[in-house]
PDB file of C-alpha atoms in Angstrom:
ATOM      1  CA  UNK A   1      -0.428  29.912   5.196  1.00 47.00           C
ATOM      2  CA  UNK A   2       0.656  28.839   8.638  1.00 54.00           C
ATOM      3  CA  UNK A   3       2.978  25.852   8.708  1.00 52.00           C
ATOM      4  CA  UNK A   4       3.127  23.191  11.339  1.00 56.00           C
ATOM      5  CA  UNK A   5       6.167  21.188  12.234  1.00 57.00           C
ATOM      6  CA  UNK A   6       5.788  17.439  11.890  1.00 56.00           C
ATOM      7  CA  UNK A   7       5.903  15.340  15.004  1.00 60.00           C
ATOM      8  CA  UNK A   8       9.245  13.646  15.537  1.00 60.00           C
ATOM      9  CA  UNK A   9       9.444  10.083  14.275  1.00 59.00           C
ATOM     10  CA  UNK A  10       9.880   7.380  16.870  1.00 59.00           C
ATOM     11  CA  UNK A  11      11.405   3.963  16.563  1.00 63.00           C
ATOM     12  CA  UNK A  12       8.707   2.405  18.728  1.00 67.00           C
ATOM     13  CA  UNK A  13       6.493   0.068  16.732  1.00 70.00           C
ATOM     14  CA  UNK A  14       3.266  -1.710  17.460  1.00 70.00           C
ATOM     15  CA  UNK A  15       3.127  -4.660  15.082  1.00 71.00           C
ATOM     16  CA  UNK A  16       1.550  -7.169  17.469  1.00 72.00           C
ATOM     17  CA  UNK A  17      -1.759  -7.100  15.590  1.00 79.00           C
ATOM     18  CA  UNK A  18      -0.199  -7.657  12.146  1.00 86.00           C
ATOM     19  CA  UNK A  19      -1.290 -10.703  10.186  1.00 84.00           C
ATOM     20  CA  UNK A  20       0.903 -11.742   7.292  1.00 84.00           C
ATOM     21  CA  UNK A  21       1.365 -14.548   4.813  1.00 89.00           C
ATOM     22  CA  UNK A  22       3.794 -15.415   2.041  1.00 90.00           C
ATOM     23  CA  UNK A  23       2.399 -16.239  -1.391  1.00 91.00           C
ATOM     24  CA  UNK A  24       4.653 -19.260  -1.811  1.00 90.00           C
ATOM     25  CA  UNK A  25       3.342 -20.701   1.485  1.00 90.00           C
ATOM     26  CA  UNK A  26      -0.360 -20.074   0.778  1.00 92.00           C
ATOM     27  CA  UNK A  27      -2.411 -23.145  -0.142  1.00 94.00           C
ATOM     28  CA  UNK A  28      -3.184 -23.452  -3.837  1.00 96.00           C
ATOM     29  CA  UNK A  29      -6.672 -24.114  -5.178  1.00 96.00           C
ATOM     30  CA  UNK A  30      -7.130 -24.871  -8.867  1.00 97.00           C
ATOM     31  CA  UNK A  31     -10.117 -22.797  -9.993  1.00 96.00           C
ATOM     32  CA  UNK A  32     -10.009 -23.752 -13.673  1.00 96.00           C
ATOM     33  CA  UNK A  33      -7.289 -25.379 -15.795  1.00 97.00           C
ATOM     34  CA  UNK A  34      -4.241 -23.067 -15.604  1.00 98.00           C
ATOM     35  CA  UNK A  35      -5.879 -20.712 -13.069  1.00 98.00           C
ATOM     36  CA  UNK A  36      -4.893 -20.950  -9.404  1.00 98.00           C
ATOM     37  CA  UNK A  37      -6.120 -19.073  -6.339  1.00 97.00           C
ATOM     38  CA  UNK A  38      -4.023 -18.559  -3.210  1.00 97.00           C
ATOM     39  CA  UNK A  39      -5.835 -17.201  -0.126  1.00 96.00           C
ATOM     40  CA  UNK A  40      -3.701 -14.716   1.811  1.00 96.00           C
ATOM     41  CA  UNK A  41      -6.041 -13.289   4.441  1.00 95.00           C
ATOM     42  CA  UNK A  42      -9.637 -13.284   5.658  1.00 94.00           C
ATOM     43  CA  UNK A  43     -10.980 -10.620   8.011  1.00 92.00           C
ATOM     44  CA  UNK A  44     -13.621 -11.014  10.688  1.00 88.00           C
ATOM     45  CA  UNK A  45     -15.975  -8.780   8.659  1.00 89.00           C
ATOM     46  CA  UNK A  46     -15.827 -10.964   5.511  1.00 91.00           C
ATOM     47  CA  UNK A  47     -13.075  -9.043   3.723  1.00 95.00           C
ATOM     48  CA  UNK A  48     -10.620 -11.297   1.863  1.00 96.00           C
ATOM     49  CA  UNK A  49      -7.321 -11.060   0.002  1.00 97.00           C
ATOM     50  CA  UNK A  50      -6.006 -13.499  -2.600  1.00 97.00           C
ATOM     51  CA  UNK A  51      -3.361 -13.940  -5.273  1.00 98.00           C
ATOM     52  CA  UNK A  52      -4.682 -15.283  -8.570  1.00 98.00           C
ATOM     53  CA  UNK A  53      -2.215 -16.865 -10.984  1.00 98.00           C
ATOM     54  CA  UNK A  54      -3.228 -17.328 -14.597  1.00 98.00           C
ATOM     55  CA  UNK A  55      -1.082 -19.265 -17.057  1.00 98.00           C
ATOM     56  CA  UNK A  56      -0.680 -17.945 -20.623  1.00 98.00           C
ATOM     57  CA  UNK A  57      -3.749 -18.413 -22.858  1.00 98.00           C
ATOM     58  CA  UNK A  58      -6.187 -19.155 -20.030  1.00 98.00           C
ATOM     59  CA  UNK A  59      -9.751 -17.936 -19.609  1.00 97.00           C
ATOM     60  CA  UNK A  60     -12.228 -17.986 -16.723  1.00 95.00           C
ATOM     61  CA  UNK A  61     -15.046 -20.435 -17.443  1.00 95.00           C
ATOM     62  CA  UNK A  62     -18.203 -18.322 -17.455  1.00 92.00           C
ATOM     63  CA  UNK A  63     -18.838 -14.782 -16.277  1.00 93.00           C
ATOM     64  CA  UNK A  64     -17.321 -13.602 -12.966  1.00 93.00           C
ATOM     65  CA  UNK A  65     -19.977 -11.498 -11.181  1.00 93.00           C
ATOM     66  CA  UNK A  66     -18.896  -9.323  -8.256  1.00 91.00           C
ATOM     67  CA  UNK A  67     -21.304 -10.115  -5.439  1.00 91.00           C
ATOM     68  CA  UNK A  68     -21.999  -9.264  -2.678  1.00 90.00           C
ATOM     69  CA  UNK A  69     -19.487  -6.428  -2.899  1.00 92.00           C
ATOM     70  CA  UNK A  70     -16.815  -4.935  -5.117  1.00 95.00           C
ATOM     71  CA  UNK A  71     -13.597  -6.535  -6.326  1.00 95.00           C
ATOM     72  CA  UNK A  72     -10.315  -4.655  -6.347  1.00 97.00           C
ATOM     73  CA  UNK A  73      -7.507  -5.938  -8.535  1.00 97.00           C
ATOM     74  CA  UNK A  74      -3.837  -5.024  -8.815  1.00 98.00           C
ATOM     75  CA  UNK A  75      -1.989  -6.560 -11.761  1.00 98.00           C
ATOM     76  CA  UNK A  76       1.309  -7.710 -10.252  1.00 98.00           C
ATOM     77  CA  UNK A  77       2.820  -9.162 -13.427  1.00 98.00           C
ATOM     78  CA  UNK A  78       1.882  -9.971 -17.004  1.00 98.00           C
ATOM     79  CA  UNK A  79      -1.162  -8.593 -18.793  1.00 98.00           C
ATOM     80  CA  UNK A  80      -4.706  -9.190 -17.568  1.00 98.00           C
ATOM     81  CA  UNK A  81      -7.726  -8.915 -19.839  1.00 97.00           C
ATOM     82  CA  UNK A  82     -11.277  -8.536 -18.490  1.00 96.00           C
ATOM     83  CA  UNK A  83     -12.925  -9.592 -21.763  1.00 94.00           C
ATOM     84  CA  UNK A  84     -12.950  -5.991 -22.953  1.00 95.00           C
ATOM     85  CA  UNK A  85      -9.422  -4.579 -22.654  1.00 97.00           C
ATOM     86  CA  UNK A  86      -5.862  -5.342 -21.546  1.00 98.00           C
ATOM     87  CA  UNK A  87      -4.427  -4.150 -18.233  1.00 98.00           C
ATOM     88  CA  UNK A  88      -0.616  -4.332 -17.939  1.00 98.00           C
ATOM     89  CA  UNK A  89       1.388  -4.916 -14.770  1.00 98.00           C
ATOM     90  CA  UNK A  90       1.037  -1.995 -12.373  1.00 98.00           C
ATOM     91  CA  UNK A  91      -2.648  -1.390 -13.158  1.00 98.00           C
ATOM     92  CA  UNK A  92      -5.278  -1.036 -10.396  1.00 98.00           C
ATOM     93  CA  UNK A  93      -8.895  -1.911 -11.205  1.00 97.00           C
ATOM     94  CA  UNK A  94     -11.955  -1.255  -9.024  1.00 97.00           C
ATOM     95  CA  UNK A  95     -14.959  -3.315 -10.104  1.00 96.00           C
ATOM     96  CA  UNK A  96     -18.125  -2.202  -8.266  1.00 96.00           C
ATOM     97  CA  UNK A  97     -20.616  -4.635  -6.762  1.00 94.00           C
ATOM     98  CA  UNK A  98     -22.857  -6.100  -9.451  1.00 94.00           C
ATOM     99  CA  UNK A  99     -20.336  -5.626 -12.256  1.00 95.00           C
ATOM    100  CA  UNK A 100     -18.981  -8.600 -14.177  1.00 94.00           C
ATOM    101  CA  UNK A 101     -16.239  -9.676 -16.543  1.00 94.00           C
ATOM    102  CA  UNK A 102     -14.571 -12.732 -18.086  1.00 96.00           C
ATOM    103  CA  UNK A 103     -10.974 -12.854 -16.733  1.00 97.00           C
ATOM    104  CA  UNK A 104      -8.413 -14.000 -19.292  1.00 97.00           C
ATOM    105  CA  UNK A 105      -4.820 -13.563 -20.410  1.00 98.00           C
ATOM    106  CA  UNK A 106      -2.659 -14.383 -23.406  1.00 98.00           C
ATOM    107  CA  UNK A 107       0.659 -13.632 -21.672  1.00 98.00           C
ATOM    108  CA  UNK A 108      -0.123 -15.090 -18.251  1.00 98.00           C
ATOM    109  CA  UNK A 109      -0.526 -12.850 -15.222  1.00 98.00           C
ATOM    110  CA  UNK A 110      -0.498 -12.639 -11.456  1.00 98.00           C
ATOM    111  CA  UNK A 111      -3.179 -10.574  -9.731  1.00 98.00           C
ATOM    112  CA  UNK A 112      -3.671  -9.365  -6.171  1.00 98.00           C
ATOM    113  CA  UNK A 113      -7.409  -9.506  -5.417  1.00 97.00           C
ATOM    114  CA  UNK A 114      -9.113  -7.742  -2.531  1.00 97.00           C
ATOM    115  CA  UNK A 115     -12.762  -8.123  -1.592  1.00 95.00           C
ATOM    116  CA  UNK A 116     -13.519  -5.471   1.054  1.00 95.00           C
ATOM    117  CA  UNK A 117     -17.025  -6.823   1.658  1.00 90.00           C
ATOM    118  CA  UNK A 118     -16.398 -10.532   1.149  1.00 77.00           C
TER     119      UNK A 118
END
């Protein structure tokens, strides 16, 4: 095996195109009683990022269908249940387009949601 030396690190940064937001400053939209959505970012191509906060013993009203594209979820805190199983903090879930679930929690939870296709 032939090794290759890594390029030296530089302190020059190019962060001019960064877009950022703080959860506590994001507007809050009540989706259902005890369930709040905070938009963090929306891309030009329809991609979106949100934080979803669910109080203890809350349940999505109806079935959440992932359309037009997939949903990616990271459980930031608490325990999330998709109607089938529990996912503790630190869990990543990829739900393909067309899949569905009934989001709920007994403990309360905070989720990071990413929709790469809107």
